[in-house]
mmCIF file of C-alpha atoms in Angstrom:
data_model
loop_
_atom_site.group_PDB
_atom_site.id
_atom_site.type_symbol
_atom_site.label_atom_id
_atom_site.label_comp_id
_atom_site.label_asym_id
_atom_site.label_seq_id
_atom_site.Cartn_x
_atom_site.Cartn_y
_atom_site.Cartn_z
ATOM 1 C CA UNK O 1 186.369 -69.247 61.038
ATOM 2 C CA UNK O 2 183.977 -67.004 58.780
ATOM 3 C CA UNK O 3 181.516 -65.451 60.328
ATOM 4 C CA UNK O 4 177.732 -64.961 58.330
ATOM 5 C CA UNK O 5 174.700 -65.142 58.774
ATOM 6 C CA UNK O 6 173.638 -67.746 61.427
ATOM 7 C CA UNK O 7 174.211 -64.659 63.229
ATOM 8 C CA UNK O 8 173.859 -62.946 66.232
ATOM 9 C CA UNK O 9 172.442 -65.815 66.829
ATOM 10 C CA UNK O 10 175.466 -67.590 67.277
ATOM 11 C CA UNK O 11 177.051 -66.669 67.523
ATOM 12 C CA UNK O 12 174.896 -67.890 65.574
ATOM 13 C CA UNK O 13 172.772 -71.039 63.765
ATOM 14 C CA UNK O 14 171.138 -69.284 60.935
ATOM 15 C CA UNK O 15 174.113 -66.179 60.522
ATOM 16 C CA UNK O 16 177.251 -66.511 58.462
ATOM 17 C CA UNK O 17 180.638 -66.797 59.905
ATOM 18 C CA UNK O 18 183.863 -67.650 59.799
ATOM 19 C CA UNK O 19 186.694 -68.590 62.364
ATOM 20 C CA UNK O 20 190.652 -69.475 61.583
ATOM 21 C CA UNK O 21 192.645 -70.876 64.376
ATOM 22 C CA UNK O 22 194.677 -68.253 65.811
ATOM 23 C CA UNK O 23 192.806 -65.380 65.128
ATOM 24 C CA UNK O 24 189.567 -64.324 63.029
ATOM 25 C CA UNK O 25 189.210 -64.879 59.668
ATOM 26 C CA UNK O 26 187.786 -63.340 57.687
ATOM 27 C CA UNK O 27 181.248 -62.840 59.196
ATOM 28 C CA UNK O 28 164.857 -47.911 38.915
ATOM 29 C CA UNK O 29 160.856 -46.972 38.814
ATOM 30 C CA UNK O 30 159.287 -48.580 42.113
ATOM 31 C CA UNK O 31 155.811 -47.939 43.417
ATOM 32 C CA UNK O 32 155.315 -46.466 46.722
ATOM 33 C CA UNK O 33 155.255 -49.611 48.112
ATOM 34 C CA UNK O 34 158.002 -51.554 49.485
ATOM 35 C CA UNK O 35 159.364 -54.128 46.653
ATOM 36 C CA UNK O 36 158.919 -56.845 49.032
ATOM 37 C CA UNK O 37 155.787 -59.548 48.814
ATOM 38 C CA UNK O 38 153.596 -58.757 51.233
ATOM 39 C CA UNK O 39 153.610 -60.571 54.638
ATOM 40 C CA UNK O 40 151.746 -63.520 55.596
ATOM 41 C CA UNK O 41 152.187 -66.585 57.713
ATOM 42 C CA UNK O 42 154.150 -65.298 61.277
ATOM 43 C CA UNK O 43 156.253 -68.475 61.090
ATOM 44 C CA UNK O 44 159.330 -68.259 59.034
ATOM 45 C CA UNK O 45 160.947 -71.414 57.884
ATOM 46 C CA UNK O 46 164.608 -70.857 57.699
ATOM 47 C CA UNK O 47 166.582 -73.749 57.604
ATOM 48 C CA UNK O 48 167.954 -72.759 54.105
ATOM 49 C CA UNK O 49 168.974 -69.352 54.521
ATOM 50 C CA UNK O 50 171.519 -67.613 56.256
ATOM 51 C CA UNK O 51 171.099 -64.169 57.737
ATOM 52 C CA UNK O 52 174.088 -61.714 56.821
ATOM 53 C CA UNK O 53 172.962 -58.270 57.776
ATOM 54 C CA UNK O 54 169.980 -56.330 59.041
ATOM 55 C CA UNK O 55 169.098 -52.861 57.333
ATOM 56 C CA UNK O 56 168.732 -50.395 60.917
ATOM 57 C CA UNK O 57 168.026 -47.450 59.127
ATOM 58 C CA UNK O 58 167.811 -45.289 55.996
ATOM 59 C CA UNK O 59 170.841 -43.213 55.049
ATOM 60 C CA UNK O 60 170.091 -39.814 53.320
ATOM 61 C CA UNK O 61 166.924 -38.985 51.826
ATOM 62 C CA UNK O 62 168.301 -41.314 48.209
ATOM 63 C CA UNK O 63 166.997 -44.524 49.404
ATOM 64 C CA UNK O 64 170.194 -45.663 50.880
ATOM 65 C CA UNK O 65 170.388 -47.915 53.856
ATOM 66 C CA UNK O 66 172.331 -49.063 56.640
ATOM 67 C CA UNK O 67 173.001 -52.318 57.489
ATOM 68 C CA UNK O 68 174.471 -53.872 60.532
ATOM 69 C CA UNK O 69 176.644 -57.127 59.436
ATOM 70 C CA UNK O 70 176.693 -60.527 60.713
ATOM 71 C CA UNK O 71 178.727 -61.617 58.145
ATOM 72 C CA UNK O 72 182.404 -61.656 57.940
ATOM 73 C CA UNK O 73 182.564 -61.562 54.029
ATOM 74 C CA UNK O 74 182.551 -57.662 53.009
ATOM 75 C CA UNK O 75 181.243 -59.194 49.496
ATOM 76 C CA UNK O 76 178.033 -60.228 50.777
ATOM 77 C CA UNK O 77 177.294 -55.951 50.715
ATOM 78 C CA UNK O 78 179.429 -54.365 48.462
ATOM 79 C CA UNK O 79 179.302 -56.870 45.386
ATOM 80 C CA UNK O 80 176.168 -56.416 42.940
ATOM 81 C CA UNK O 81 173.705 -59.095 42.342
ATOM 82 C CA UNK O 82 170.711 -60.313 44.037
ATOM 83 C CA UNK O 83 170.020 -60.901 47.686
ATOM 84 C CA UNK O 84 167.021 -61.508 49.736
ATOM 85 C CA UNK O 85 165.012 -59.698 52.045
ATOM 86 C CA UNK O 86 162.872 -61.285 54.974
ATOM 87 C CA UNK O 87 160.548 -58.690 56.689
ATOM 88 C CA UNK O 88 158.451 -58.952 60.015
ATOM 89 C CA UNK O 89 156.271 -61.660 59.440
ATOM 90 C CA UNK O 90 157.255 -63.092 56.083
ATOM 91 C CA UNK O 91 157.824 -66.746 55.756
ATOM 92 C CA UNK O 92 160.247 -66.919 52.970
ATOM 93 C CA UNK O 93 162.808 -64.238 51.844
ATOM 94 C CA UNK O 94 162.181 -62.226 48.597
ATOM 95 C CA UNK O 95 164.887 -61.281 46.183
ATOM 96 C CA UNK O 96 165.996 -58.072 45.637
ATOM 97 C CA UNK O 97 169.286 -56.451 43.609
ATOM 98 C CA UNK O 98 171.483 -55.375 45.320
ATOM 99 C CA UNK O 99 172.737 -52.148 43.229
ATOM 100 C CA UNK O 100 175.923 -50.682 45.580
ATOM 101 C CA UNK O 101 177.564 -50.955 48.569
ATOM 102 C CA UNK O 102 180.139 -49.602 51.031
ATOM 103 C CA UNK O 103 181.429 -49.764 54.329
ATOM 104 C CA UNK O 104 181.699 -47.068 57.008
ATOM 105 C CA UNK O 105 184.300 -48.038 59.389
ATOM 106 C CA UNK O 106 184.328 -45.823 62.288
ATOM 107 C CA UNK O 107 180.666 -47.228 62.538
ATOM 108 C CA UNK O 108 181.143 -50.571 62.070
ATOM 109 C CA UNK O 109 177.868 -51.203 59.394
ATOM 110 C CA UNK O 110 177.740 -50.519 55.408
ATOM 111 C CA UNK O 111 175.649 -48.305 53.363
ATOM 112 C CA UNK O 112 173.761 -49.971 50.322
ATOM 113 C CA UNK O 113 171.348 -49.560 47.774
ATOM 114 C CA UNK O 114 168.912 -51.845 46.732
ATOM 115 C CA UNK O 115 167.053 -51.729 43.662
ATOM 116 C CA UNK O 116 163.727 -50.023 43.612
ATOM 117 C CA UNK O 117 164.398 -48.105 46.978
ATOM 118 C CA UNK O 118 164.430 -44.794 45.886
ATOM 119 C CA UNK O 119 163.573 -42.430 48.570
ATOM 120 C CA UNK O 120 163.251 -42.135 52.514
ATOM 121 C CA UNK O 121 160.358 -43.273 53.209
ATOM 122 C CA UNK O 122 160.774 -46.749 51.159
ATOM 123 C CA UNK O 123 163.886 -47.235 52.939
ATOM 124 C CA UNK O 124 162.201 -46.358 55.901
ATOM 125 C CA UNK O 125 159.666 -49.334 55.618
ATOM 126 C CA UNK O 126 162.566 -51.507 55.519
ATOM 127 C CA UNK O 127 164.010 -50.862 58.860
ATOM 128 C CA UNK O 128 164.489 -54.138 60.582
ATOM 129 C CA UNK O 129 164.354 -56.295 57.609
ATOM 130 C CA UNK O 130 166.788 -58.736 57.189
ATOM 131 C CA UNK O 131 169.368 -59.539 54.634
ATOM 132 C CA UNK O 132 169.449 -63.352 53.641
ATOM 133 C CA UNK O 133 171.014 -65.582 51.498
ATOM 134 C CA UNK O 134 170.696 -69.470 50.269
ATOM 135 C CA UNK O 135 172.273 -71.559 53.108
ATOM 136 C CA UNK O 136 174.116 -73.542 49.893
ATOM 137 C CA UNK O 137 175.925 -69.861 48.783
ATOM 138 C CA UNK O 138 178.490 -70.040 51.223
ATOM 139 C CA UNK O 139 182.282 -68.832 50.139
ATOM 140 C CA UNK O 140 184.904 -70.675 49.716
ATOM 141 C CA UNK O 141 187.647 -70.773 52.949
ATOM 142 C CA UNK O 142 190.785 -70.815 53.043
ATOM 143 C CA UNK O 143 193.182 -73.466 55.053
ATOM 144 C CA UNK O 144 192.705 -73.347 58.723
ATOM 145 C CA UNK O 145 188.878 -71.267 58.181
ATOM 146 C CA UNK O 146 185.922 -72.439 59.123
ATOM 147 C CA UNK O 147 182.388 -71.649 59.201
ATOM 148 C CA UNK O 148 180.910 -71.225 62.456
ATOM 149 C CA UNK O 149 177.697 -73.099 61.699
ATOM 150 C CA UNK O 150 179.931 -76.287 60.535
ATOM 151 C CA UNK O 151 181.662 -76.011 64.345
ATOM 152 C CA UNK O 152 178.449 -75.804 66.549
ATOM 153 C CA UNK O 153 178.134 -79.582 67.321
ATOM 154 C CA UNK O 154 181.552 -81.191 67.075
ATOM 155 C CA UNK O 155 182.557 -83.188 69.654
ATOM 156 C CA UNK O 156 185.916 -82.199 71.485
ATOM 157 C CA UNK O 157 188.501 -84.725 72.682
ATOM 158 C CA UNK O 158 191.889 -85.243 74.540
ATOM 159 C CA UNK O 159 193.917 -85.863 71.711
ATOM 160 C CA UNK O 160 196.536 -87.977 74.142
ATOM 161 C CA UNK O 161 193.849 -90.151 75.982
ATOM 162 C CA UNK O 162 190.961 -89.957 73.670
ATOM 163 C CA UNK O 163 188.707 -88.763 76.438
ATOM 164 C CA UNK O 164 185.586 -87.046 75.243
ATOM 165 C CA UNK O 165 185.330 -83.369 76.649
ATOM 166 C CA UNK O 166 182.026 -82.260 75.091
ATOM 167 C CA UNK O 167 180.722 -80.601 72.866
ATOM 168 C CA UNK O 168 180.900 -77.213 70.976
ATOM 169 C CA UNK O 169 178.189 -75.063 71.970
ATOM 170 C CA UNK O 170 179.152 -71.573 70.796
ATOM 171 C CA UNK O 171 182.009 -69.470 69.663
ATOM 172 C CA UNK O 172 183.234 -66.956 71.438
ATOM 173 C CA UNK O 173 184.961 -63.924 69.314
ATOM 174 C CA UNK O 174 187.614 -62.879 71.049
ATOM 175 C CA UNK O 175 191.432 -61.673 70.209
ATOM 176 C CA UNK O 176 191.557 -65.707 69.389
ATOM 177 C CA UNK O 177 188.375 -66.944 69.050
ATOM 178 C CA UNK O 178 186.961 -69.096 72.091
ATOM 179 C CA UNK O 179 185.351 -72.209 71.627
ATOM 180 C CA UNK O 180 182.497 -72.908 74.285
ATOM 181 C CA UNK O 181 181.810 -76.414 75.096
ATOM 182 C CA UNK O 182 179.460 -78.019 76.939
ATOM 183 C CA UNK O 183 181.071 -80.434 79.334
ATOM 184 C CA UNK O 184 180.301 -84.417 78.867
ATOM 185 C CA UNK O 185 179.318 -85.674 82.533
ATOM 186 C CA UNK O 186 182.137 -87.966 82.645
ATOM 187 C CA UNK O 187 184.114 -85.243 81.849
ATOM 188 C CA UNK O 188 183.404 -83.137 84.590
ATOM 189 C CA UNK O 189 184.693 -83.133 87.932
ATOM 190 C CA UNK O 190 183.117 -80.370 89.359
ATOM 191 C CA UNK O 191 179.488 -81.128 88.354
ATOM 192 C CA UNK O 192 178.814 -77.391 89.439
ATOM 193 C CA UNK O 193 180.927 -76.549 86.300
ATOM 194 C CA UNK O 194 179.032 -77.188 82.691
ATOM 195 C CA UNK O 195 181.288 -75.369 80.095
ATOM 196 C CA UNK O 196 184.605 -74.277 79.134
ATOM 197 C CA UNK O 197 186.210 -72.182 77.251
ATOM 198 C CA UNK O 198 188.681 -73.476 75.054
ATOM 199 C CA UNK O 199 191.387 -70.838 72.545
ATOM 200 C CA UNK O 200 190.894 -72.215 69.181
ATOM 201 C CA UNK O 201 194.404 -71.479 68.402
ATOM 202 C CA UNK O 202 196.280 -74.509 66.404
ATOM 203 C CA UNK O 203 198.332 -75.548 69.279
ATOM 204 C CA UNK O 204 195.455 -75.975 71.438
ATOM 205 C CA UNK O 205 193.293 -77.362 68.922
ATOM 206 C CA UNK O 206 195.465 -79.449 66.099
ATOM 207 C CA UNK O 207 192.795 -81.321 64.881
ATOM 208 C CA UNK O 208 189.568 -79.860 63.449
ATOM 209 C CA UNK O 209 187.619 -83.060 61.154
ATOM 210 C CA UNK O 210 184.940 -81.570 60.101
ATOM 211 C CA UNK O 211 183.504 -85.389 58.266
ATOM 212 C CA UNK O 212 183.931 -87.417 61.665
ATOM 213 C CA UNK O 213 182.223 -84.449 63.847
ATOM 214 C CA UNK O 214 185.280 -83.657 66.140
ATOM 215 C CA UNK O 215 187.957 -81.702 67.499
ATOM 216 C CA UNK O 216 191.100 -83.199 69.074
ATOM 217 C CA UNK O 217 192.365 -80.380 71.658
ATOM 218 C CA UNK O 218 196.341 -80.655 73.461
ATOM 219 C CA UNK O 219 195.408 -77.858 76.229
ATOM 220 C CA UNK O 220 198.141 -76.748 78.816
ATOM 221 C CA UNK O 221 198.425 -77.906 81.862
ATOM 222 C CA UNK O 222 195.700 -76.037 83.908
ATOM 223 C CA UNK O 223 193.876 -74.340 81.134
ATOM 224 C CA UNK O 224 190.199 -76.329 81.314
ATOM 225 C CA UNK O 225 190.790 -75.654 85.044
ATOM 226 C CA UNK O 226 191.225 -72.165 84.635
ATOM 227 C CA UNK O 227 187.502 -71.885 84.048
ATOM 228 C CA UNK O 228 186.402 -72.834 87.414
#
């Protein structure tokens, strides 16, 4: 599974990710003024965009910033081109170039530069912006990936019986991802109990159709149990 922008949100609607079963996959002159549009309505429509990062703080007095991910695809920060920037208040996101970027491991965020950010104090004006892109840009997977947004909703079932378990809810990141789901009522016997967490490993979970909307799971004897 990839993870991006839905993000953390998710895990999620709105930042970009990406899962794999059995294990993660791969998530200039300026004025003095900030090169975004200026603000106006307070509610954001954001259906089409995905959030992959938000800038926490400048770096150095260049015009450098730091940006915490919520994307799992490195490229989305450290390949030129243009991006787009939502601020506080905006209802659209505005493009902007991004001119550089790297990543800073022991920290767990990258530095970039974006065009027209030249000093500390625009960079400064930027803290808590976010990083966006179009919804439609998403990278290509490879076999056994998936984006996170395209697994919120599926419906899971007993593969042997057909029984319907519920319904993904969330995705857990864990040493093999977790997929939470929401418990159909004839599903559960202890009505106390609403989800459970599921490995989305391929032996557990053999089936992923992403056009029909489900997942067909073959869990151990015990395992949904387990989460009582």
């Amino acid at each position: 599974m990839k993870h991006e922008e839905a993000n953390k949100e998710i895990a999620s609607r709105g930042v970009e990710a990406q899962r794999s079963r059995g294990g993660r996959g791969k998530s200039k002159k300026s004025s003095p003024q900030s090169p975004i549009l200026n603000p106006q309505s307070p509610v954001p429509n954001l259906d089409n965009w995905l959030e992959i990062g938000k800038i926490v703080a400048p770096q150095g007095l260049s015009g450098e910033l730091r940006v915490y991910p919520v994307s799992d695809f490195p490229e989305r920060f450290e390949v030129p081109g243009k991006r787009w920037l939502l601020r506080s208040g905006d209802t659209e996101p505005q493009p902007i170039e991004l001119l550089t970027g790297r990543y800073v491991s022991n920290k767990n965020l990258f530095v970039i530069k974006l065009a027209g950010v030249e000093n500390c104090e625009q960079a400064e004006a930027l803290r808590g912006c976010k990083l966006m892109v179009p919804a439609s840009d998403r990278p290509q997977l490879s076999e056994d990936e998936y984006h996170v947004l395209d697994l919120i909703g599926l419906e899971v079932f007993m593969q042997a019986s057909g029984e319907l378990v519920g319904t993904v809810v969330d995705i857990i990141p864990a040493g093999n991802d977790l997929l939470e789901v929401k418990l159909h009522e004839s599903f559960a016997t202890d009505k106390k109990q609403k989800t459970v967490l599921i490995p989305f490993v391929q032996a557990i979970a053999p089936v992923v159709d992403l056009p029909s909307g489900r997942i067909e799971i073959t869990p151990p004897p015990g395992l949904l149990e387990i989460n009582n």
